[in-house]
Short mmCIF file of C-alpha atoms and ligand atoms in Angstrom, two decimals:
data_model
loop_
_atom_site.label_atom_id
_atom_site.label_comp_id
_atom_site.label_asym_id
_atom_site.label_seq_id
_atom_site.Cartn_x
_atom_site.Cartn_y
_atom_site.Cartn_z
CA MET B 144 47.43 182.78 214.39
CA ALA B 145 47.37 184.35 210.90
CA ILE B 146 49.95 186.94 210.14
CA ARG B 147 48.62 190.29 208.91
CA LEU B 148 49.95 193.16 207.10
CA GLY B 149 51.81 195.42 209.38
CA ASP B 150 52.63 192.66 211.93
CA GLU B 151 56.23 192.14 212.85
CA ALA B 152 57.57 189.17 210.78
CA PRO B 153 58.14 186.39 213.57
CA ASP B 154 61.89 185.78 213.94
CA PHE B 155 63.20 182.27 214.10
CA THR B 156 66.36 180.25 213.79
CA ALA B 157 66.40 177.24 211.38
CA GLU B 158 68.62 174.90 209.55
CA THR B 159 68.84 175.52 205.85
CA THR B 160 70.61 174.30 202.86
CA GLU B 161 73.13 177.30 203.61
CA GLY B 162 73.64 176.43 207.30
CA THR B 163 71.89 177.76 210.34
CA VAL B 164 69.95 181.04 209.50
CA ALA B 165 68.32 183.44 211.98
CA LEU B 166 65.80 185.33 209.85
CA HIS B 167 66.19 188.88 211.24
CA ASP B 168 70.02 188.70 210.96
CA TYR B 169 69.75 187.16 207.62
CA LEU B 170 67.70 190.04 206.24
CA GLY B 171 69.81 192.79 207.99
CA ASP B 172 68.66 196.20 206.80
CA GLY B 173 67.21 194.90 203.62
CA TRP B 174 63.88 193.49 202.39
CA GLY B 175 62.97 189.68 202.41
CA LEU B 176 60.83 187.28 200.50
CA LEU B 177 59.99 184.28 202.57
CA PHE B 178 58.10 181.60 200.52
CA SER B 179 56.87 178.13 201.39
CA HIS B 180 56.74 174.98 199.31
CA PRO B 181 54.40 171.97 199.84
CA LYS B 182 56.97 169.18 199.37
CA ASP B 183 60.43 168.30 198.03
CA PHE B 184 60.59 166.24 194.68
CA THR B 185 57.28 167.56 193.34
CA PRO B 186 56.95 169.15 190.03
CA VAL B 187 55.56 172.64 190.50
CA CYS B 188 58.00 173.26 193.30
CA THR B 189 60.87 172.16 191.23
CA THR B 190 60.08 174.78 188.72
CA GLU B 191 59.55 177.49 191.13
CA LEU B 192 62.65 176.97 193.11
CA GLY B 193 64.63 176.94 189.82
CA ALA B 194 63.02 180.19 188.66
CA PHE B 195 63.76 181.97 191.99
CA ALA B 196 67.45 180.71 191.51
CA THR B 197 67.63 181.83 187.91
CA ARG B 198 66.16 185.30 188.74
CA LYS B 199 67.91 185.93 191.99
CA GLY B 200 69.96 188.71 190.57
CA GLU B 201 66.64 190.73 190.09
CA PHE B 202 65.84 190.36 193.65
CA ASP B 203 69.38 191.37 194.68
CA GLN B 204 69.03 194.52 192.58
CA ARG B 205 65.98 195.35 194.70
CA ASN B 206 67.83 194.50 197.93
CA VAL B 207 65.48 191.50 198.64
CA LYS B 208 66.95 188.42 200.20
CA LEU B 209 65.22 185.10 199.19
CA ILE B 210 64.52 182.33 201.69
CA GLY B 211 62.34 179.27 201.07
CA VAL B 212 60.87 176.65 203.46
CA SER B 213 59.27 173.19 203.12
CA VAL B 214 58.53 170.71 205.90
CA ASP B 215 61.07 168.06 204.45
CA PRO B 216 64.35 167.52 206.18
CA LEU B 217 67.82 168.77 205.16
CA ASP B 218 69.21 165.67 203.54
CA SER B 219 65.92 165.54 201.34
CA HIS B 220 66.45 169.19 200.23
CA LYS B 221 70.22 168.50 199.40
CA LYS B 222 69.27 165.71 197.16
CA TRP B 223 66.43 167.54 195.62
CA ALA B 224 68.73 170.47 194.84
CA GLY B 225 70.57 168.23 192.31
CA ASP B 226 67.31 167.71 190.50
CA ILE B 227 66.47 171.48 190.54
CA GLU B 228 69.88 172.32 188.92
CA GLU B 229 69.60 169.42 186.44
CA THR B 230 66.11 170.23 185.26
CA GLN B 231 65.77 174.05 185.75
CA GLY B 232 69.51 174.97 184.76
CA THR B 233 70.42 176.90 187.90
CA ALA B 234 71.58 175.63 191.25
CA LEU B 235 69.95 176.76 194.41
CA ASN B 236 71.64 180.03 195.41
CA TYR B 237 69.55 181.12 198.44
CA PRO B 238 68.70 179.24 201.68
CA LEU B 239 65.91 176.52 201.68
CA ILE B 240 64.81 175.91 205.37
CA ALA B 241 64.34 172.39 206.44
CA ASP B 242 61.19 172.39 208.61
CA PRO B 243 60.28 168.73 209.51
CA GLU B 244 58.99 169.75 212.85
CA ARG B 245 56.96 172.58 211.21
CA LYS B 246 58.26 175.27 213.58
CA VAL B 247 58.33 177.88 210.78
CA ALA B 248 55.23 176.58 209.05
CA ASP B 249 53.30 176.91 212.30
CA LEU B 250 54.76 180.29 213.20
CA TYR B 251 53.75 181.64 209.77
CA ASP B 252 50.43 179.67 209.59
CA MET B 253 51.57 177.98 206.33
CA ILE B 254 49.58 174.85 206.88
CA HIS B 255 45.89 175.33 205.95
CA PRO B 256 44.32 172.07 207.19
CA ASN B 257 41.16 172.33 204.98
CA ALA B 258 43.55 172.36 201.93
CA ASN B 259 46.06 169.75 203.34
CA ASP B 260 46.76 169.03 206.90
CA THR B 261 50.47 168.03 206.54
CA LEU B 262 51.87 170.14 203.60
CA THR B 263 52.47 173.90 203.54
CA VAL B 264 50.49 175.82 200.98
CA ARG B 265 52.47 178.20 198.65
CA SER B 266 52.73 181.14 201.07
CA VAL B 267 54.62 184.40 200.35
CA PHE B 268 55.67 187.11 202.82
CA VAL B 269 57.49 190.22 201.74
CA ILE B 270 59.17 191.65 204.79
CA GLY B 271 60.30 195.25 204.92
CA PRO B 272 63.57 196.73 206.26
CA ASP B 273 61.60 197.45 209.52
CA LYS B 274 60.85 193.76 209.75
CA LYS B 275 57.15 194.33 209.22
CA VAL B 276 55.06 192.23 206.90
CA LYS B 277 54.30 194.27 203.63
CA LEU B 278 52.59 191.68 201.69
CA THR B 279 51.08 188.27 202.01
CA LEU B 280 49.99 185.96 199.23
CA THR B 281 48.66 182.26 199.31
CA TYR B 282 48.55 179.85 196.41
CA PRO B 283 47.27 176.38 196.41
CA ALA B 284 49.72 173.49 195.73
CA SER B 285 48.43 172.97 192.21
CA THR B 286 49.26 176.68 191.05
CA GLY B 287 52.85 177.90 190.71
CA ARG B 288 53.68 181.57 191.59
CA ASN B 289 54.66 184.26 189.05
CA VAL B 290 58.03 185.66 189.62
CA ASP B 291 57.35 188.66 187.52
CA GLU B 292 54.38 189.49 189.64
CA LEU B 293 56.58 189.23 192.86
CA LEU B 294 59.06 191.60 191.41
CA ARG B 295 56.21 193.89 190.29
CA VAL B 296 54.71 194.06 193.78
CA ILE B 297 58.09 194.63 195.39
CA ASP B 298 58.68 197.47 192.96
CA SER B 299 55.33 198.95 194.15
CA LEU B 300 56.05 198.37 197.81
CA GLN B 301 59.39 200.04 197.69
CA LEU B 302 58.15 203.00 195.61
CA THR B 303 55.16 203.60 197.85
CA ALA B 304 57.27 203.31 200.97
CA GLY B 305 59.36 206.28 199.79
CA TYR B 306 56.83 208.58 198.05
CA SER B 307 53.15 209.60 198.82
CA VAL B 308 51.95 207.55 195.86
CA ALA B 309 49.91 204.44 195.21
CA THR B 310 50.21 202.35 192.03
CA PRO B 311 47.00 201.61 189.89
CA VAL B 312 45.77 198.47 188.34
CA ASN B 313 48.27 196.53 186.32
CA TRP B 314 51.11 199.02 187.18
CA ASN B 315 54.59 198.19 186.23
CA ASP B 316 57.85 200.04 187.16
CA GLY B 317 57.96 203.23 185.05
CA ASP B 318 54.27 203.70 184.57
CA ASP B 319 52.44 206.69 185.97
CA VAL B 320 51.18 206.53 189.58
CA ILE B 321 48.43 207.93 191.73
CA ILE B 322 48.99 210.72 194.29
CA VAL B 323 47.38 209.49 197.54
CA PRO B 324 44.32 211.36 198.58
CA ALA B 325 45.82 212.43 201.87
CA ILE B 326 48.06 214.94 200.09
CA SER B 327 46.48 218.28 199.38
CA ASP B 328 46.96 219.86 195.92
CA GLU B 329 48.99 222.57 197.82
CA ASP B 330 51.36 220.03 199.18
CA ALA B 331 51.51 218.06 195.94
CA LYS B 332 53.06 221.06 194.18
CA ALA B 333 56.16 220.66 196.07
CA LYS B 334 56.19 216.85 196.13
CA PHE B 335 55.30 216.30 192.54
CA PRO B 336 57.12 219.10 190.47
CA LYS B 337 56.39 217.18 187.33
CA GLY B 338 52.79 218.01 187.73
CA TRP B 339 49.67 215.72 187.64
CA ASN B 340 46.39 215.23 185.84
CA THR B 341 43.32 215.43 187.87
CA LEU B 342 40.57 213.13 186.53
CA LYS B 343 38.57 213.40 189.82
CA PRO B 344 39.70 215.26 193.01
CA TYR B 345 40.62 211.88 194.51
CA LEU B 346 42.15 210.55 191.29
CA ARG B 347 45.38 212.43 190.43
CA ILE B 348 47.86 210.80 188.02
CA THR B 349 51.56 211.80 188.11
CA PRO B 350 54.69 210.43 186.42
CA GLN B 351 56.56 208.01 188.60
CA PRO B 352 58.53 210.27 190.89
CA ASN B 353 61.83 208.40 190.96
CA LYS B 354 62.21 208.06 187.26
C1 LIG D 485 54.01 170.30 193.14
O1 LIG D 485 54.88 170.96 193.56
O2 LIG D 485 53.96 169.94 191.97
C2 LIG D 485 52.87 169.87 194.04
C3 LIG D 485 53.15 169.72 195.42
C4 LIG D 485 52.21 169.20 196.20
C5 LIG D 485 50.95 168.92 195.77
C6 LIG D 485 50.72 168.90 194.47
C7 LIG D 485 51.67 169.34 193.61
#
């Protein structure tokens, strides 16, 4: 069954390039980014895995643990890791799950038979510290993901988890935000001491509160 926002992220134990990993234990009290790849030794996946490795520090800064998955076996992942380091300039530095029996792929509905009945699509699940799914994204095999966008949405998810705000179109960390309509002007005075600009009663813009 498809996983929806707010669902608990299904737990599992799997073999990875960094040994056996139990998802919920691995994530601990932090955030997680679980992402699937269609296949080892494929060009787009090679660039994606390299980019996640190169930019792992930016996920660490946000207390987000990376974990990838593809349906190829562990010995294949280990051989492919050499190509990733050679061509992308950074060695794998997060676990890549070997899922030849498709246990994780099925648990997270990562195989979309009308796209391809054996390979996983490019799924993304952002998991919060409460182990609930905060974001899902699905890309086809032909389109690589954008690490900047993943970091951007994580910034939004983490900000909006802590403040009564929402982030507008094309928002980036540091930009102004929107006071959620559920907050009255009276309550907003205490929560947003920097003030706000009311464009409409439902559209109130305020500086990012944690900056
Ligand atoms: C790729 O990663 O390049 C890829 C994987 C599966 C199908 C097509 C492309």
